[in-house]
mmCIF file of C-alpha atoms in Angstrom:
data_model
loop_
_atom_site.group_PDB
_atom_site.id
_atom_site.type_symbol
_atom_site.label_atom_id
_atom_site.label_comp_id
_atom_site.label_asym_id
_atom_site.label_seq_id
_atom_site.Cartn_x
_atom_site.Cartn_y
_atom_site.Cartn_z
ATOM 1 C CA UNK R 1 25.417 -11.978 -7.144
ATOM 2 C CA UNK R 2 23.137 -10.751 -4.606
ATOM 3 C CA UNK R 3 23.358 -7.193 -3.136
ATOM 4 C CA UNK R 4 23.936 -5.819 -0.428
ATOM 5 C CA UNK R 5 21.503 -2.660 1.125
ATOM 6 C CA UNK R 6 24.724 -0.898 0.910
ATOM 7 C CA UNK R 7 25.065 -1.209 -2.851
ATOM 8 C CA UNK R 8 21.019 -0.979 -3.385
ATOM 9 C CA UNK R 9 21.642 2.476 -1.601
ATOM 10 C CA UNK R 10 24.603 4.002 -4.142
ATOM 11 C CA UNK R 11 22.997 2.351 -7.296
ATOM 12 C CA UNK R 12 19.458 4.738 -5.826
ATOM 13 C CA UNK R 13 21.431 7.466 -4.754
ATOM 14 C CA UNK R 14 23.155 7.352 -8.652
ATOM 15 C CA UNK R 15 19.172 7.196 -10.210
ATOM 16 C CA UNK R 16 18.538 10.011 -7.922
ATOM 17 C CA UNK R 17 17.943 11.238 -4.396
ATOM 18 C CA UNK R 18 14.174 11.233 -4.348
ATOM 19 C CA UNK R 19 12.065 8.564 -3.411
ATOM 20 C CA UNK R 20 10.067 7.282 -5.584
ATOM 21 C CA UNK R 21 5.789 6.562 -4.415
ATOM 22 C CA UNK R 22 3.400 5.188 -6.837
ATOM 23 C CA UNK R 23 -0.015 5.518 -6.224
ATOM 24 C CA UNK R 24 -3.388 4.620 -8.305
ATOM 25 C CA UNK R 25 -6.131 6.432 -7.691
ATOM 26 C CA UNK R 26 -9.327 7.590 -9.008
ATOM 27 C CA UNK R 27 -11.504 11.355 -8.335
ATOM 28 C CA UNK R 28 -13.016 8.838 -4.846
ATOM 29 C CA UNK R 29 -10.290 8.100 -3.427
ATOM 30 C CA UNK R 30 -7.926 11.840 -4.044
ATOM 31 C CA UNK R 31 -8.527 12.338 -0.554
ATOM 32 C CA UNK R 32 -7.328 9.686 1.012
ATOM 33 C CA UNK R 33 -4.156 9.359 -0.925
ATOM 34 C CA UNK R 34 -3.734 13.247 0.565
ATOM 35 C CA UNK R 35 -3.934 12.148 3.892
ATOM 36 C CA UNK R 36 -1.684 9.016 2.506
ATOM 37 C CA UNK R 37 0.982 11.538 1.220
ATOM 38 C CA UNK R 38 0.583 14.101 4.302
ATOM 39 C CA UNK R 39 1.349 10.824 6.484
ATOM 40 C CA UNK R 40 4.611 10.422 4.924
ATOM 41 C CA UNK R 41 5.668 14.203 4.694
ATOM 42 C CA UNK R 42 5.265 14.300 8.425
ATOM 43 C CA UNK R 43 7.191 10.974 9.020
ATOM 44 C CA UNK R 44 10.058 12.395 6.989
ATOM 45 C CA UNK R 45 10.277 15.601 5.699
ATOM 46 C CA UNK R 46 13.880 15.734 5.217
ATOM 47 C CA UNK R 47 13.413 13.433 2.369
ATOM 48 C CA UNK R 48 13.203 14.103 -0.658
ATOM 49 C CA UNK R 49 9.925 12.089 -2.579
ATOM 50 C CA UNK R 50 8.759 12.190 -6.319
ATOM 51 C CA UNK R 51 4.663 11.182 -6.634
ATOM 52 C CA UNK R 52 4.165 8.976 -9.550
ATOM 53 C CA UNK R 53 0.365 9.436 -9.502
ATOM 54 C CA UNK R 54 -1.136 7.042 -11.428
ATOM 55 C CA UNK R 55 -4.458 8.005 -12.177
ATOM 56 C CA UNK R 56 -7.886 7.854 -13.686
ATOM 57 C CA UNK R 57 -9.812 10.838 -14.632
ATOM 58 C CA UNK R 58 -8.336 12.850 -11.710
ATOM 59 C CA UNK R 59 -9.389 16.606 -12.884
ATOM 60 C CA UNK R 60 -6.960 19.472 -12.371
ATOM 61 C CA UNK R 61 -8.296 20.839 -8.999
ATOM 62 C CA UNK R 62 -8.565 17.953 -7.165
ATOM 63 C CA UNK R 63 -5.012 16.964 -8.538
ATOM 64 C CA UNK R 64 -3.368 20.929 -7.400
ATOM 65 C CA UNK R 65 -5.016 20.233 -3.743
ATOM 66 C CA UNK R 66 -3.348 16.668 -3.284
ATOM 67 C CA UNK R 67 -0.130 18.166 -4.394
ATOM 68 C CA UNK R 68 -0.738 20.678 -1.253
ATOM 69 C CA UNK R 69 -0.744 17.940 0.793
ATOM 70 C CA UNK R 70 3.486 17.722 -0.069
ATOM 71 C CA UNK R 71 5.105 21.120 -0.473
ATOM 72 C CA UNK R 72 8.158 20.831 -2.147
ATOM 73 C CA UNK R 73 7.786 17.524 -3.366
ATOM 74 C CA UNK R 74 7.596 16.305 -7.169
ATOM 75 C CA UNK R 75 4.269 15.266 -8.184
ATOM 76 C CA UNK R 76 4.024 13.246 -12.304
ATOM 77 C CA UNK R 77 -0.033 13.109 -12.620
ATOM 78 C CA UNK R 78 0.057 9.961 -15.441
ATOM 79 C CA UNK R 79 -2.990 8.474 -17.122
ATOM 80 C CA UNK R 80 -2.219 4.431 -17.350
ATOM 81 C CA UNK R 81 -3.254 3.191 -21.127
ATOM 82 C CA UNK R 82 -7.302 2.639 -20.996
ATOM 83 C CA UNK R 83 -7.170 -0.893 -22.453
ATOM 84 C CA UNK R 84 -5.170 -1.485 -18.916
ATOM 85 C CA UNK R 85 -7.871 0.614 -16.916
ATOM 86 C CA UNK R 86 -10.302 -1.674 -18.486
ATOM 87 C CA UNK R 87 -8.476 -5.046 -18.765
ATOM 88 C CA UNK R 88 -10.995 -6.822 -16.077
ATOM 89 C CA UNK R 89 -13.570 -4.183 -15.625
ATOM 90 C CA UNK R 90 -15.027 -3.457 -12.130
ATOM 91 C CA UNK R 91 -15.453 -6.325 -9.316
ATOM 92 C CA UNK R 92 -17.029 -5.841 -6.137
ATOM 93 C CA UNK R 93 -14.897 -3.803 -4.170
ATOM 94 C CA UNK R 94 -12.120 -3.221 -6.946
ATOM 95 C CA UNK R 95 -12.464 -0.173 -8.473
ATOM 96 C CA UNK R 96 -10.162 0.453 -12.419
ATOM 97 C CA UNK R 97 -7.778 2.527 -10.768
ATOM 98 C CA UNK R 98 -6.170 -0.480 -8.983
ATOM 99 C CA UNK R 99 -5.097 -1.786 -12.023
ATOM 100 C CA UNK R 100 -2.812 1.355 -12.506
ATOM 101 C CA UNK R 101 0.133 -0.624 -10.598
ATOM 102 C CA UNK R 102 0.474 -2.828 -13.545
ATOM 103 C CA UNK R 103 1.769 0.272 -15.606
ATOM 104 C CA UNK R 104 4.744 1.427 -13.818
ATOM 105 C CA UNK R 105 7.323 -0.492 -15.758
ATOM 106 C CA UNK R 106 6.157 1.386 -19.117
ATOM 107 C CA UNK R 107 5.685 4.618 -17.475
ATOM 108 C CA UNK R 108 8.248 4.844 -15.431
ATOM 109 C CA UNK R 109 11.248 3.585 -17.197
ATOM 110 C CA UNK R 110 13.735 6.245 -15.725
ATOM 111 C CA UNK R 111 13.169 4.760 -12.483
ATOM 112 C CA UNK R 112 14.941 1.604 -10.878
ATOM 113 C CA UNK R 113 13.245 1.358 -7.552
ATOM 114 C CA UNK R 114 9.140 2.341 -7.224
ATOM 115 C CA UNK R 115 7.406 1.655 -4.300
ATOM 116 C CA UNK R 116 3.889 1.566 -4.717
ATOM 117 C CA UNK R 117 1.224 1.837 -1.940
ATOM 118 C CA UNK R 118 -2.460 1.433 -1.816
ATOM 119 C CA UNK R 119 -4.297 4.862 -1.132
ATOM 120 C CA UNK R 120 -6.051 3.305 1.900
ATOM 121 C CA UNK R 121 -3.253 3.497 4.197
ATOM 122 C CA UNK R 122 -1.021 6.054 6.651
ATOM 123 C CA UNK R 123 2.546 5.985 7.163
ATOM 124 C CA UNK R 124 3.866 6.072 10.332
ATOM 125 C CA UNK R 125 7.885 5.748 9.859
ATOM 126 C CA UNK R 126 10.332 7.329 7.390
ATOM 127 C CA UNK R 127 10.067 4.625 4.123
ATOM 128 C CA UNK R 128 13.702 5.202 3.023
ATOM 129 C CA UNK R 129 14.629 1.548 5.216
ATOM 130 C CA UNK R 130 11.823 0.145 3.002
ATOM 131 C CA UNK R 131 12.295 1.742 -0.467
ATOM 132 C CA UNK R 132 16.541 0.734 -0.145
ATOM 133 C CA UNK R 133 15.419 -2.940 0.814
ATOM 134 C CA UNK R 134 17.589 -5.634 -0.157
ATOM 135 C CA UNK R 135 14.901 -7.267 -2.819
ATOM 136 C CA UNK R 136 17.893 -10.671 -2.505
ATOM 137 C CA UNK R 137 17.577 -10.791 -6.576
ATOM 138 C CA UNK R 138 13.423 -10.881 -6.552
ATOM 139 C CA UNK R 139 11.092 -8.611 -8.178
ATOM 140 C CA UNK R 140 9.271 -7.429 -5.792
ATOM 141 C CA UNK R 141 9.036 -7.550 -2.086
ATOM 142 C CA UNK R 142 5.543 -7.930 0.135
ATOM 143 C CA UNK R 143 3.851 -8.560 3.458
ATOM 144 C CA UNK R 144 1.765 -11.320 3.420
ATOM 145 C CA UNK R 145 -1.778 -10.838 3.689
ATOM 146 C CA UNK R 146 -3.464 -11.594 7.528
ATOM 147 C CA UNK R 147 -6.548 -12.746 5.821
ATOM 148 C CA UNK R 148 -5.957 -15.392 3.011
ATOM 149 C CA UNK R 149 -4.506 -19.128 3.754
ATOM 150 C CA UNK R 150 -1.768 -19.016 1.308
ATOM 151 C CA UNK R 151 -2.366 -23.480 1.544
ATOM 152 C CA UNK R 152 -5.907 -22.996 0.044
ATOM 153 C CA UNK R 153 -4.797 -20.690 -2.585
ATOM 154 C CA UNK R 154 -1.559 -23.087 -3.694
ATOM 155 C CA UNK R 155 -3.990 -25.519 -3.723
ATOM 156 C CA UNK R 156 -6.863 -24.128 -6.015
ATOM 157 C CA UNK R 157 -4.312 -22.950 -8.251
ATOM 158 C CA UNK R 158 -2.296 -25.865 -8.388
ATOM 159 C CA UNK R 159 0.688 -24.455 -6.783
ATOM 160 C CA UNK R 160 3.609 -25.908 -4.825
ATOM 161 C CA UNK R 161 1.928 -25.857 -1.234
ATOM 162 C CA UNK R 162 5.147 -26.270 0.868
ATOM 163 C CA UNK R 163 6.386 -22.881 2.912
ATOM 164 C CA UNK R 164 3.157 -21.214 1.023
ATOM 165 C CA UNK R 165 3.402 -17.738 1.394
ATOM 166 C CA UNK R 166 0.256 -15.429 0.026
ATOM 167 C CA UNK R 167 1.265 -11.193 -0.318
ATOM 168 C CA UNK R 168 -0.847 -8.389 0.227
ATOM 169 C CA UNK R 169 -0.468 -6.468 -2.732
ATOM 170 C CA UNK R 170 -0.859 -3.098 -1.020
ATOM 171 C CA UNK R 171 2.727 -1.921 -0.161
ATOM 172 C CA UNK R 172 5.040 -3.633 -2.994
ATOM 173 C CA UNK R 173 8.567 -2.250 -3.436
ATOM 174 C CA UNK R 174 9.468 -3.248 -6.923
ATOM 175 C CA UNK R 175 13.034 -3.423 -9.001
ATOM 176 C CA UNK R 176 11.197 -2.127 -11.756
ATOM 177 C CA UNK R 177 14.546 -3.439 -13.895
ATOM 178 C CA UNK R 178 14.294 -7.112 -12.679
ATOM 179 C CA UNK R 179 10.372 -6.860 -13.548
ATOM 180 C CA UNK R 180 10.302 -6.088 -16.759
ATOM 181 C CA UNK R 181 12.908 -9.077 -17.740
ATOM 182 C CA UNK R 182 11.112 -11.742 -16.389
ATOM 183 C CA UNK R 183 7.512 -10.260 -17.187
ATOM 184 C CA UNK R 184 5.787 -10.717 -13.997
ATOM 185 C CA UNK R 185 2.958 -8.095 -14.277
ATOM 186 C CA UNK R 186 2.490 -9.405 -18.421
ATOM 187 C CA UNK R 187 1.487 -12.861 -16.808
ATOM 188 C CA UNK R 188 -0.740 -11.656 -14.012
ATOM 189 C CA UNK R 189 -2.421 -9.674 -16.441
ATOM 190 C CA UNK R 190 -3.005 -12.365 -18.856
ATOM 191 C CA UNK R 191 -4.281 -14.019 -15.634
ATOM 192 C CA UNK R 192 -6.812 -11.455 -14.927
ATOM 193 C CA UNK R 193 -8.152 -10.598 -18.889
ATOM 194 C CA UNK R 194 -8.475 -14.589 -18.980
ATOM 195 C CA UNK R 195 -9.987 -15.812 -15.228
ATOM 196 C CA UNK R 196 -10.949 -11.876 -13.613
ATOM 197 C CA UNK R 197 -14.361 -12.343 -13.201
ATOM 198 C CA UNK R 198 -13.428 -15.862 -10.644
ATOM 199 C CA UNK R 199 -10.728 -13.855 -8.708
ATOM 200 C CA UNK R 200 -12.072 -13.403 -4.937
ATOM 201 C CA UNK R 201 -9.017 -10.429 -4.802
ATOM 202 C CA UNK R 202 -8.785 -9.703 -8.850
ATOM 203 C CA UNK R 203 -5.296 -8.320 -9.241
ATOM 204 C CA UNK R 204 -4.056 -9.424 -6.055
ATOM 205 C CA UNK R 205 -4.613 -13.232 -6.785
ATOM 206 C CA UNK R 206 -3.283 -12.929 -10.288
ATOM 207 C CA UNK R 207 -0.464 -11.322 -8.582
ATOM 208 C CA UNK R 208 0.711 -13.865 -6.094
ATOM 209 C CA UNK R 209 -0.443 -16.592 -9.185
ATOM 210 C CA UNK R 210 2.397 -14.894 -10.932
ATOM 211 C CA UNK R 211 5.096 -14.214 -8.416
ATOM 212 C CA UNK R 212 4.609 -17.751 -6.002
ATOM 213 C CA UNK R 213 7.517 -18.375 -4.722
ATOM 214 C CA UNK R 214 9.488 -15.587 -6.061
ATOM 215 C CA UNK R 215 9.020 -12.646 -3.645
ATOM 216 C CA UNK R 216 10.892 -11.858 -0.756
ATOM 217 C CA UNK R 217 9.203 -11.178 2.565
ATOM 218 C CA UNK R 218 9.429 -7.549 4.254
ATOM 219 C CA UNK R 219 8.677 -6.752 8.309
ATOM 220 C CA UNK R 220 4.888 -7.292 8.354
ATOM 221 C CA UNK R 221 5.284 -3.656 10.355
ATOM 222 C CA UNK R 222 5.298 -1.975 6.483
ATOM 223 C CA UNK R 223 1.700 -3.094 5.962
ATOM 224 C CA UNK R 224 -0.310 -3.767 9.430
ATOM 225 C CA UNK R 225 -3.763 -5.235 8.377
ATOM 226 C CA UNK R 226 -6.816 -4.273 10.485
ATOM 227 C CA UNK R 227 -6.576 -9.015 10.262
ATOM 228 C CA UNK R 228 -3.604 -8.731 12.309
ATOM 229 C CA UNK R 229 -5.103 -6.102 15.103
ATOM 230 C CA UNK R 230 -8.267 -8.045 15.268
ATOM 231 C CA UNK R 231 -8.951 -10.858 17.248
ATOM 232 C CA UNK R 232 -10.835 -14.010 15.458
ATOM 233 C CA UNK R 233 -8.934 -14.537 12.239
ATOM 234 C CA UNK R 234 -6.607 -17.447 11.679
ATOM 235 C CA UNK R 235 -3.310 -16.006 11.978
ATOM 236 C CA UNK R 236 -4.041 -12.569 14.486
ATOM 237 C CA UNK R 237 -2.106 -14.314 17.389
ATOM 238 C CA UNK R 238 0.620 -14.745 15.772
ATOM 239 C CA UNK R 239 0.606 -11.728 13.603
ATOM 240 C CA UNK R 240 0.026 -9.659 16.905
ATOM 241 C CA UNK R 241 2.638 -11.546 18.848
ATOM 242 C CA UNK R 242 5.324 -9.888 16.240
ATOM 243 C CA UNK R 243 3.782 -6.193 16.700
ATOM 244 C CA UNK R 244 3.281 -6.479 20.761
ATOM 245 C CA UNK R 245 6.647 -4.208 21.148
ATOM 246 C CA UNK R 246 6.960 -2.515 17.890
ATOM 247 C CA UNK R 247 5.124 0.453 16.450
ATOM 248 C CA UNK R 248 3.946 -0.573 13.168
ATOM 249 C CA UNK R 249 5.291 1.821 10.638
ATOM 250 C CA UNK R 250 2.815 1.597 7.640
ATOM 251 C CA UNK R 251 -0.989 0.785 8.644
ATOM 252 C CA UNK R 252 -3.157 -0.406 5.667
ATOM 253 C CA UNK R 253 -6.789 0.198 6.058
ATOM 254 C CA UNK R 254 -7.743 -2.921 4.505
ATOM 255 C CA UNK R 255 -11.483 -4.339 4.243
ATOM 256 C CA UNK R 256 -14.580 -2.096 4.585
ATOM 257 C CA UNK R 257 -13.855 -0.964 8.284
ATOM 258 C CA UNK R 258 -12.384 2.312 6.472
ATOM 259 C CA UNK R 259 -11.564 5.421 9.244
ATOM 260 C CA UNK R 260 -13.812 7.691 7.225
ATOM 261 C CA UNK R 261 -16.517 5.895 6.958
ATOM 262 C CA UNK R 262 -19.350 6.625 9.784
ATOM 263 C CA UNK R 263 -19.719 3.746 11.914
ATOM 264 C CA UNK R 264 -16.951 1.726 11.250
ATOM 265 C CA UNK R 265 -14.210 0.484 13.891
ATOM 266 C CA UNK R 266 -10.281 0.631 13.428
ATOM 267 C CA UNK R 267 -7.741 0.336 16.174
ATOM 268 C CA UNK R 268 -5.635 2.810 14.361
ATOM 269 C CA UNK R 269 -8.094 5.215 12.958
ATOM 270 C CA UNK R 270 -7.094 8.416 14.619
ATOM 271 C CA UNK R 271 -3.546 7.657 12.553
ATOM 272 C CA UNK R 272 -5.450 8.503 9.843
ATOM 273 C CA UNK R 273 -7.867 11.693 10.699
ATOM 274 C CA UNK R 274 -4.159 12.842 12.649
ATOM 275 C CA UNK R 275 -3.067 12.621 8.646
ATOM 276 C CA UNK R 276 -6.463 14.096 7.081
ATOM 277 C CA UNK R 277 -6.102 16.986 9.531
ATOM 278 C CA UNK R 278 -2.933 18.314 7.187
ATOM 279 C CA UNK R 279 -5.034 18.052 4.352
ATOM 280 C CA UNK R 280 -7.520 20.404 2.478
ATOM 281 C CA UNK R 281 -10.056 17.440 2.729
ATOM 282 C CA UNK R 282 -10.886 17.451 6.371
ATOM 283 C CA UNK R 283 -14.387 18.660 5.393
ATOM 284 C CA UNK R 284 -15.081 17.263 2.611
ATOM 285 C CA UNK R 285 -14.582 13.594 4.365
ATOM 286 C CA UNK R 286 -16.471 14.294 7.003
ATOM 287 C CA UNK R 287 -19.299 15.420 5.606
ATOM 288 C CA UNK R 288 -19.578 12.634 2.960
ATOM 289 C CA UNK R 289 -20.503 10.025 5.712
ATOM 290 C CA UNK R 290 -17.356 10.326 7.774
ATOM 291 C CA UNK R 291 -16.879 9.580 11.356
ATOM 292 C CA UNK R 292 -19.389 11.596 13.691
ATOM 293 C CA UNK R 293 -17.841 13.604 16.085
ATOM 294 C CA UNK R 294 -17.647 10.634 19.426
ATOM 295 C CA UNK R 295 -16.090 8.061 17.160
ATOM 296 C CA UNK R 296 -13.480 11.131 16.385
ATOM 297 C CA UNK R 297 -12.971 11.243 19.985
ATOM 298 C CA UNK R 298 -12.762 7.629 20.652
ATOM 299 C CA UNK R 299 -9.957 7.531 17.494
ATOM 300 C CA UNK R 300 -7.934 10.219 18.832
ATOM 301 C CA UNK R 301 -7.444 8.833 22.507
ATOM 302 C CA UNK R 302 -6.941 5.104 21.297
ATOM 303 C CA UNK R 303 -4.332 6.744 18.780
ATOM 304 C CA UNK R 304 -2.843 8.651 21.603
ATOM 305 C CA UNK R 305 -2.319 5.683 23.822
ATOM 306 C CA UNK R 306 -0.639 3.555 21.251
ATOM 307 C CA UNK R 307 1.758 6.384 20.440
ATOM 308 C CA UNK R 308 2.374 6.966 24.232
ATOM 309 C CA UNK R 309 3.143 2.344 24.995
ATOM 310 C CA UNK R 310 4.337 2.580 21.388
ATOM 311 C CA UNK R 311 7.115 4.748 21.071
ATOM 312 C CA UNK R 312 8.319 5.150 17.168
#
């Protein structure tokens, strides 16, 4: 029996009010997931959130000033198992602490609904629409990712190829219940500890290995890709045609064109130094390479403009 948002919403109310955030994160990227975290307190601070910081080697400090970033709200600082830390080692631009995600059934078994989001992104609209979404009986629900062909992936795995769909795995809102009886995260790991080191997007691919076919599409405005803002990728007109009169209301940072890094471009980048601004890590971005004082000015007015033609 499938249910409705309705139902999804007593059954969370009944687990609790708060709204439960995952995050994995290492000491590099604490500051970001501030600005991540400061992003949704400012989108909706009449919720009521619990942090499920999943972390590796996060010391004290930097863990108290992160929690600034969210007065009021519940923060659970939790080391994943290190075997699971360690289950693929690093790969390019994959770092251990993504691999955190794959604990949250064991550490988390209180909860029925996690969402989990990457560190690398800013929130833009209150997430209690996407943390209450009607899942239709799956696991877990995605956007697809702007960058992969979901045909060439079915196809080099194997996979049925018809109505291909391929998920970024950086916003996932997960019935933590309905994953751990059918084992998803088991087999993508057992994916990754066997074929890691030939995975292009490591936990990502052994993700949508595990779960073809059996996750349910969200609004591609919950994770924006810098793929669908661009022009010169496959999909961008189309992905763009679905945003031209909507405010996207998560944007996800993804590939190296990061707004704190000097030099790089992102349409949306004052979205996030708007966010780092309520954080104690303004400085401490900026002067590890961050964005030189024009390209601050240049984020801010193309952030103002798209809040002014794009209304929230």
């Amino acid at each position: 029996m499938q249910l409705s948002a309705q139902s999804l919403q007593t059954g969370f109310e009944m687990q609790g009010s708060e709204i439960v955030i995952a995050f994995g994160l290492d000491a590099g990227y604490a500051a970001h997931a501030g600005a991540a975290i400061a992003s949704i307190m400012a989108a909706a601070p009449q919720r009521a959130y619990r942090f499920a910081m999943l972390h590796d080697g996060v010391p004290a400090d930097l863990q108290a000033q992160v929690q600034m970033c969210a007065p009021g709200a519940r923060f659970d600082w939790l080391a994943p198992p290190e075997e699971l830390l360690a289950c693929s080692g690093v790969h390019g631009h994959v770092s251990r602490a993504t691999y955190a995600r794959f604990a949250i059934p064991d550490l988390l078994r209180d909860c029925r609904r996690v969402l989990y989001l990457d560190c690398d992104l800013i929130v833009l609209a209150d997430l209690q629409p996407l943390f209450t979404s009607d899942l239709r009986g799956a696991a877990l629900g995605a956007v697809s990712d702007h960058w992969i062909d979901p045909s060439a992936f079915a196809q080099s795995w194997g996979l049925e190829r018809a109505g291909a769909r391929y998920f970024n795995a950086g916003v996932l809102v997960l019935d933590v219940d309905v994953l751990r009886q059918e084992g998803g995260f088991s087999r993508a790991l057992e994916t990754l500890n066997t074929q890691g080191s030939s995975l292009p997007f490591m936990d990502q691919d052994a993700l949508n290995h595990a779960f073809w076919g059996r996750w349910h599409p969200l609004d591609r405005v919950w994770n924006v890709q810098r793929a669908a803002l661009m022009r010169g990728f496959e999909d961008a007109a189309q992905a763009q045609a679905g945003l031209e009169t909507r405010r996207p209301k998560i944007i996800h940072y993804t590939g190296s064109q990061k707004p704190w890094r000097r030099g790089a471009y992102h349409p949306y980048a004052g979205a996030y130094l708007q966010a780092l601004a309520r954080t104690p890590f303004w400085d401490q971005v900026l002067s590890a390479g961050g964005p030189v004082w024009h390209e601050r000015l240049r984020a801010r007015w193309n952030w103002a403009r798209k809040a002014l033609f794009f209304p929230s």
